[in-house]
Coordinates of C-alpha atoms in Angstrom, one line a residue:
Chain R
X1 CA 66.8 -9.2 -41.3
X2 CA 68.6 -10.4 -38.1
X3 CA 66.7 -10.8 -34.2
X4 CA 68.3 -9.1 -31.7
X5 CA 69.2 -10.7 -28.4
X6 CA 70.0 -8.4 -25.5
X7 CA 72.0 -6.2 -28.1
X8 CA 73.6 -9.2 -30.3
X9 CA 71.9 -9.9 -33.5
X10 CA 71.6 -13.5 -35.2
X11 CA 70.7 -14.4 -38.4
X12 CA 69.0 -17.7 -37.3
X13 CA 65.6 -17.2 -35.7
X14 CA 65.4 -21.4 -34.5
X15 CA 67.4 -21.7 -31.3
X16 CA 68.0 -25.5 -30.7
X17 CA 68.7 -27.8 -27.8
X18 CA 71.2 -30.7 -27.2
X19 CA 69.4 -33.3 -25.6
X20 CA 67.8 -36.3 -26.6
X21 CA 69.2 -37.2 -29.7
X22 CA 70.8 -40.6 -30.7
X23 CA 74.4 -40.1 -30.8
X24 CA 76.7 -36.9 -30.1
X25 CA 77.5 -37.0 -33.6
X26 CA 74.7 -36.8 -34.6
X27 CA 73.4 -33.4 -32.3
X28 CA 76.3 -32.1 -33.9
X29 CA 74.8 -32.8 -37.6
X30 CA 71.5 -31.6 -36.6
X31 CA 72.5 -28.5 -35.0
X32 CA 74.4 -27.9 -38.1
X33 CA 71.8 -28.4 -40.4
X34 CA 69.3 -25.9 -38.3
X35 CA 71.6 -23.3 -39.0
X36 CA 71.2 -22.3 -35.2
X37 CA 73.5 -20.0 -34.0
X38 CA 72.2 -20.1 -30.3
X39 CA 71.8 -23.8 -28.2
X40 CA 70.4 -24.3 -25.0
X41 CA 72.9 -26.5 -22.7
X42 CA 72.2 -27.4 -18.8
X43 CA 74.5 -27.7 -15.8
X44 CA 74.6 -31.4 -13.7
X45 CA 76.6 -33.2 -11.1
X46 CA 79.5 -34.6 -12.0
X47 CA 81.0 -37.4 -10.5
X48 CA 84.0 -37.8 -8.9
X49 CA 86.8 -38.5 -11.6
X50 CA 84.0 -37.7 -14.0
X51 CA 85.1 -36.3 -17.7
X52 CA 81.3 -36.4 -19.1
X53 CA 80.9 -32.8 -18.9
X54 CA 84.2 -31.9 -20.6
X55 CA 83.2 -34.4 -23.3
X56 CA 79.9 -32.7 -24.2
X57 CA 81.5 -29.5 -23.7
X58 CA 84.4 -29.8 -26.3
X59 CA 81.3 -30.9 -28.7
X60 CA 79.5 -27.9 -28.0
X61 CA 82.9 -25.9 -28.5
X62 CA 83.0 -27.5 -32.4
X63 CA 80.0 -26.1 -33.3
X64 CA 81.1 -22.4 -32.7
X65 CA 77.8 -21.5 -31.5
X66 CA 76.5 -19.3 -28.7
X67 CA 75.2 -20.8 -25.5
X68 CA 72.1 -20.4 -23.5
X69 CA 72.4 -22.2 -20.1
X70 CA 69.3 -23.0 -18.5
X71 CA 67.3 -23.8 -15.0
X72 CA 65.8 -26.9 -16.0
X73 CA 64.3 -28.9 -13.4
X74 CA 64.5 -26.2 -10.8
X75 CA 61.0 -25.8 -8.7
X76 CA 62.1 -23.0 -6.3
X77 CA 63.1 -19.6 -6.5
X78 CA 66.2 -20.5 -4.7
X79 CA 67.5 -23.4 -6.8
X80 CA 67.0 -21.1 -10.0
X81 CA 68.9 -18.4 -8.5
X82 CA 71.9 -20.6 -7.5
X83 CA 71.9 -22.4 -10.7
X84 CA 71.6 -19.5 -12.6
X85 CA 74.6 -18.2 -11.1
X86 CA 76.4 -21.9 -11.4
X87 CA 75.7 -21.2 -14.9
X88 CA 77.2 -17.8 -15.4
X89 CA 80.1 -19.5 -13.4
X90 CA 80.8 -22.3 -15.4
X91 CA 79.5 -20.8 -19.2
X92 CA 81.1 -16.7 -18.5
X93 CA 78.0 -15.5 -19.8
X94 CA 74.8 -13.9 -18.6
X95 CA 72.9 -15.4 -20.4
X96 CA 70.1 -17.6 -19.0
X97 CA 66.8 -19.7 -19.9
X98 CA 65.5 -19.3 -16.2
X99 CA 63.2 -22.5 -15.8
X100 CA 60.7 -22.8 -12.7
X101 CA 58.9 -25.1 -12.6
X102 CA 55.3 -25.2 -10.7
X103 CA 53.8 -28.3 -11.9
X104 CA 55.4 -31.9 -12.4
X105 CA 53.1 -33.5 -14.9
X106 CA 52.9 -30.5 -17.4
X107 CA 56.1 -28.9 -16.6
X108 CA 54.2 -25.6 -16.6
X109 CA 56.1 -22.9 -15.5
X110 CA 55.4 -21.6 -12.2
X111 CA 54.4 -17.9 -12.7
X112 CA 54.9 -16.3 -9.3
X113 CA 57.9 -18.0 -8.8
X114 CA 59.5 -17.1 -11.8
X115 CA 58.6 -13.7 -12.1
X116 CA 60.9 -13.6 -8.7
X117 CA 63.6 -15.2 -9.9
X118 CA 63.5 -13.3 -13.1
X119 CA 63.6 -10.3 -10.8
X120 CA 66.6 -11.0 -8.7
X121 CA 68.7 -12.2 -11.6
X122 CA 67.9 -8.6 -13.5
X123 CA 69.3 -6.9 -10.9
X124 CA 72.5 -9.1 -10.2
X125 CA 73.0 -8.4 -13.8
X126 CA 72.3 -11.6 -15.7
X127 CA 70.6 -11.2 -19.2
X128 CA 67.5 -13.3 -18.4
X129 CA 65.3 -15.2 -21.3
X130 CA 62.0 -16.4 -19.2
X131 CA 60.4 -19.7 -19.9
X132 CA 56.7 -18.6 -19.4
X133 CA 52.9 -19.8 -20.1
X134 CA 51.0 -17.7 -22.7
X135 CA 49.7 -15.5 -20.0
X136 CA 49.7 -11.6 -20.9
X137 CA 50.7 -10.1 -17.4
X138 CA 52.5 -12.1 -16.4
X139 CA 55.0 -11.7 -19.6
X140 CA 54.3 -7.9 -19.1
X141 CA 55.6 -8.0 -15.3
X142 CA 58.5 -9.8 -17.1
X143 CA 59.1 -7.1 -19.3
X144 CA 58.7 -4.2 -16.8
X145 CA 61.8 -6.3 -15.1
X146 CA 64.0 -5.5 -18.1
X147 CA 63.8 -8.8 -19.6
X148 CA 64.6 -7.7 -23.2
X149 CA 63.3 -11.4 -24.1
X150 CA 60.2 -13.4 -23.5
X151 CA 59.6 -17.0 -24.5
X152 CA 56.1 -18.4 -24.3
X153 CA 55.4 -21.7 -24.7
X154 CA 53.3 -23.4 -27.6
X155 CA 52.4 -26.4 -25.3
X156 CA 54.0 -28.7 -22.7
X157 CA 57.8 -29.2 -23.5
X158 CA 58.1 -32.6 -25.2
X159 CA 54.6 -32.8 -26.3
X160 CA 54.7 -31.9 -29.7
X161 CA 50.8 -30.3 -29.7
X162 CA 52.1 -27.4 -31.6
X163 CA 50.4 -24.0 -30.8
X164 CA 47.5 -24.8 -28.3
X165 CA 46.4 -21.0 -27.5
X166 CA 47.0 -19.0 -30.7
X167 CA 44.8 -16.1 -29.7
X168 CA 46.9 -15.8 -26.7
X169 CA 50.1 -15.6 -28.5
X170 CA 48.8 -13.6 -30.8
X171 CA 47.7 -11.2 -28.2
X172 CA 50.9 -11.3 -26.3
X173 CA 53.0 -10.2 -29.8
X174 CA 50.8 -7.5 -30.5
X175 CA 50.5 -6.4 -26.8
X176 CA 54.3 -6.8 -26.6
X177 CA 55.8 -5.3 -30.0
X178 CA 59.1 -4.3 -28.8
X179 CA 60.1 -7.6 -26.9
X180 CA 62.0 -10.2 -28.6
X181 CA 59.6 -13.2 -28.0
X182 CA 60.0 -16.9 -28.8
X183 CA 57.5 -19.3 -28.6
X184 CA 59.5 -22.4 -26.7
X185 CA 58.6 -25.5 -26.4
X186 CA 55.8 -28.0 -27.4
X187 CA 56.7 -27.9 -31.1
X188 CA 56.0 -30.8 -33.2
X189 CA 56.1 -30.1 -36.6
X190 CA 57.4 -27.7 -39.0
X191 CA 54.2 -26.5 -39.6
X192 CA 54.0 -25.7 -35.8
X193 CA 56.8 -23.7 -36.1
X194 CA 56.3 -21.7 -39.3
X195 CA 52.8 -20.9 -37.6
X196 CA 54.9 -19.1 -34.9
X197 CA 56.9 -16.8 -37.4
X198 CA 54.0 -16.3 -38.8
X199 CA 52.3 -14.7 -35.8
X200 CA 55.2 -12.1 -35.9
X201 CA 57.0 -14.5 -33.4
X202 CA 60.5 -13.4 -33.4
X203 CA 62.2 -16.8 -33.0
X204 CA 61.6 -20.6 -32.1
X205 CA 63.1 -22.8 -29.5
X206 CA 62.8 -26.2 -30.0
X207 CA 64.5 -29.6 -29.0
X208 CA 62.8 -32.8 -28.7
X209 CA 60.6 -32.4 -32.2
X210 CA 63.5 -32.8 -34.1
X211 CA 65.7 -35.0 -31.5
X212 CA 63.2 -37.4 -31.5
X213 CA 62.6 -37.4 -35.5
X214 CA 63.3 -40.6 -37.2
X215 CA 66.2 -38.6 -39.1
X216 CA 67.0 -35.6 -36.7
X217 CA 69.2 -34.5 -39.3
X218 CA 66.9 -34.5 -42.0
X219 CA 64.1 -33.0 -39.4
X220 CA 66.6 -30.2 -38.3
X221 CA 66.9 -28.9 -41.7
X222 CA 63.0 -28.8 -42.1
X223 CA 62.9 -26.8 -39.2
X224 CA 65.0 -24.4 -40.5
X225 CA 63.0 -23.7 -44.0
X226 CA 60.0 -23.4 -42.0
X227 CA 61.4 -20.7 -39.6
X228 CA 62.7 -19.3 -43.1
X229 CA 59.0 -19.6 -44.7
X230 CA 56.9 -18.6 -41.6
X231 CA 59.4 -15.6 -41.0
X232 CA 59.4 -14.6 -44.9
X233 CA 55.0 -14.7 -45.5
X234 CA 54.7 -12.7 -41.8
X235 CA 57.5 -10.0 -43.5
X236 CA 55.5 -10.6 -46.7
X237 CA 52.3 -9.1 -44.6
X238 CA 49.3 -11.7 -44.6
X239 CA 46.3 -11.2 -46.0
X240 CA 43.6 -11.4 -43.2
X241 CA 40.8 -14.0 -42.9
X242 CA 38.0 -13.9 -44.8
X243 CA 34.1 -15.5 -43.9
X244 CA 32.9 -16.2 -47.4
X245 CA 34.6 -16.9 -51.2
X246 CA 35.7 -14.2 -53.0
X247 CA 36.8 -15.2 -56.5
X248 CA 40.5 -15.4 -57.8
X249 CA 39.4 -15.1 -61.2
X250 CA 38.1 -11.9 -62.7
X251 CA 34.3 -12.4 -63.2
X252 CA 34.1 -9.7 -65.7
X253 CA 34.0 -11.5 -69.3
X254 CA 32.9 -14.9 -68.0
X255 CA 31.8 -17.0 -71.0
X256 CA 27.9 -17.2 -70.9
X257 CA 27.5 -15.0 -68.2
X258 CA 24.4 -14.1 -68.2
X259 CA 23.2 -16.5 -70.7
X260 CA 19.4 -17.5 -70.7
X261 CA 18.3 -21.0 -71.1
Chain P
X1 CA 86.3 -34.0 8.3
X2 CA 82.4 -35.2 6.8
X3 CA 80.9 -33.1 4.1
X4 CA 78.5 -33.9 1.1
X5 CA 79.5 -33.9 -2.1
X6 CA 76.9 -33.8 -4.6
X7 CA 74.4 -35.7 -2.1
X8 CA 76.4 -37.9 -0.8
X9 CA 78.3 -38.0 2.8
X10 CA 81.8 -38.1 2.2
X11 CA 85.0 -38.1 4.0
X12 CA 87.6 -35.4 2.8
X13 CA 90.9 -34.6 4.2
X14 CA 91.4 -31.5 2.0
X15 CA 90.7 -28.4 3.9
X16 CA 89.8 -25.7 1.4
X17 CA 88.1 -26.5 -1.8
X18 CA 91.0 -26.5 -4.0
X19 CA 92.7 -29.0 -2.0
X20 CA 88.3 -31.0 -2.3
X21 CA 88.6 -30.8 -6.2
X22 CA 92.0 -32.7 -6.3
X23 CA 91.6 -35.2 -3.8
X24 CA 88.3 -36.1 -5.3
X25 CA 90.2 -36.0 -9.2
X26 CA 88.1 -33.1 -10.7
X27 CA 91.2 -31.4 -11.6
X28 CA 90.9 -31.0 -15.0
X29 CA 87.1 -30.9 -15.4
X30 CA 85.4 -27.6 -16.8
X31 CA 83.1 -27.0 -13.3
X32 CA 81.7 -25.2 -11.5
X33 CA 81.1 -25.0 -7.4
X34 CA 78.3 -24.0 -4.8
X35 CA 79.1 -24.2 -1.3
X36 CA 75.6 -24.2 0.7
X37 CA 74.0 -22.7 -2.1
X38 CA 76.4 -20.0 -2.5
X39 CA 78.6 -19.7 -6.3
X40 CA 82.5 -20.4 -5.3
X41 CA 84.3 -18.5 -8.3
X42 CA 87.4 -20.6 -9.2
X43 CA 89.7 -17.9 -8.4
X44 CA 88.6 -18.7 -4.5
X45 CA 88.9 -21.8 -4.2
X46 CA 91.8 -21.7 -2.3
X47 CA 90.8 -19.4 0.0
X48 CA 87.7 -21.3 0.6
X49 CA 87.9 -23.0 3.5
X50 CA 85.3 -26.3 4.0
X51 CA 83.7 -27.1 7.3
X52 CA 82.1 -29.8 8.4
X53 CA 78.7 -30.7 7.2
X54 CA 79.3 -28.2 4.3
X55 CA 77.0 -29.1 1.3
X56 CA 79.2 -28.7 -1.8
X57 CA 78.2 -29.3 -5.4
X58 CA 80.2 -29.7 -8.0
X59 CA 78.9 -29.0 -11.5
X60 CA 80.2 -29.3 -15.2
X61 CA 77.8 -28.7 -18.7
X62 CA 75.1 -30.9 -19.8
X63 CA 72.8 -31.4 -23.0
X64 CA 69.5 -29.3 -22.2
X65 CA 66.4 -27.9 -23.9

């Protein structure tokens, strides 16, 4: 079954981005082997005379893939707007991962502040996918704005924790059933990520875990099985919890049940 | 005439911001352009006039998470 994004479907739930990794070649490989058919790109200064951004952007232009600008590093309301709008400038589309920053250290997302931005850019008719925290209201003042997307994060971006506040995301998915959420950012492990499909999460975002990987290549591809997996057992319906054993094997006709001693 | 470019002071004798992009030899870059915070679509550029002290950036595509 596909995810939807503002009323374009994807086969690939695992949205990937194109920093950090060893070589250009090998971001291509790796976004290759995720199978992603969505990347997250930013927007810099270029130098006079500069060709970097041309460079990069033929690469990106290889890989046939859609393109998700973000905000990154922005920490006002302001500076998301304009960049936002740089973005739809330089990429011609509306789509955008609107970044705001409130803290340095964690790179938390400021709420206030982006519920703002995410405002102003609804109604100047950008298609806007939030970066939030796993709080509930806020991500339904999000929704109430239009955004047809949502994407909590599992943990600080870059710090490979994995899911830190399950119950929360778990909340916000059932809370939220007809947003298209992705849990974005703080992903370490496969494992991490199949957990999020597994919550009914819609898709993953992730960069750094497999950037950073000894093989990004090799990493990449894990990614994508355990999107695949995690996305196939939550479709499969999981059985729930359980606080004591119940047996597997039929206890009817046990050898010596019953015997006496 | 003094703007800034990106941050930096510079001196410019273009007068619009077509005229900016090829004295400074961002002709053939894939960009984009705020004046004072405000988007420049390509197709104005030269009809935008600069002034001094304007605060210009120039932007092209980058990796990003």
């Amino acid at each position: 079954m596909t995810v939807n994004f503002y009323g374009k479907d994807f086969s690939s739930r695992l949205l990937i981005g194109t920093a950090l990794y060893p070589s250009p070649a090998i971001m291509q490989q790796a976004i290759r082997a995720s199978g992603a058919e969505i990347v997250t790109v930013s927007l810099r200064r270029e130098s006079a005379g500069g060709r970097v951004g041309n460079q990069f952007w033929d690469l990106i232009r290889e890989l046939n893939v859609a393109v998700l600008p973000n905000t990154a590093g922005c920490r006002t309301v302001q500076e998301a707007v304009t960049t936002a709008e740089l973005a739809r400038e330089l990429f011609g589309t509306p789509w955008i991962k609107l970044e705001v920053i409130g803290d340095d250290e964690t790179l938390q997302p400021d709420p206030l502040g982006l519920v703002e931005a995410a405002g102003i850019l609804m109604k100047d008719g950008f298609e806007v996918f939030p970066y939030c925290t796993e709080d509930l209201t806020v991500a339904q003042r999000l929704r109430d704005l239009g955004c047809q997307v949502i994407m909590p994060w599992a943990a600080p971006i870059g710090s490979a924790r994995g899911i830190t506040n399950r119950e929360a995301l778990k909340l916000m998915r059932a809370r939220l059933p007809d947003v298209t959420l992705v849990v974005d950012a703080g992903l370490g492990a496969p494992s991490h990520a199949a957990e999020a499909m597994e919550l009914g999460y819609d898709a993953v975002l992730l960069n750094t875990a497999v950037a950073k990987a000894a093989d990004p290549v090799a990493m990449a591809k894990a990614f994508r099985l355990a999107v695949d997996a995690g996305r196939a057992g939550y479709e499969a319906g999981l059985m729930g919890p359980r606080d004591f054993a119940s047996p597997s094997t039929p206890v009817v006709g046990t050898p010596f049940w019953h015997a006496v001693s | 005439m003094h703007v800034i470019v990106n941050g930096r002071e510079t001196t410019v004798a273009a007068r619009d911001i077509a005229g900016l992009i090829a004295e400074m030899d961002y002709e053939f870059t894939q960009l984009a352009i705020a004046v004072n915070q405000r988007v420049v679509p390509r197709g104005r550029w030269a009809e935008t006039a600069l002034n001094a002290g304007d605060k210009i950036e120039i932007i092209t595509p980058r990796q990003g998470g």
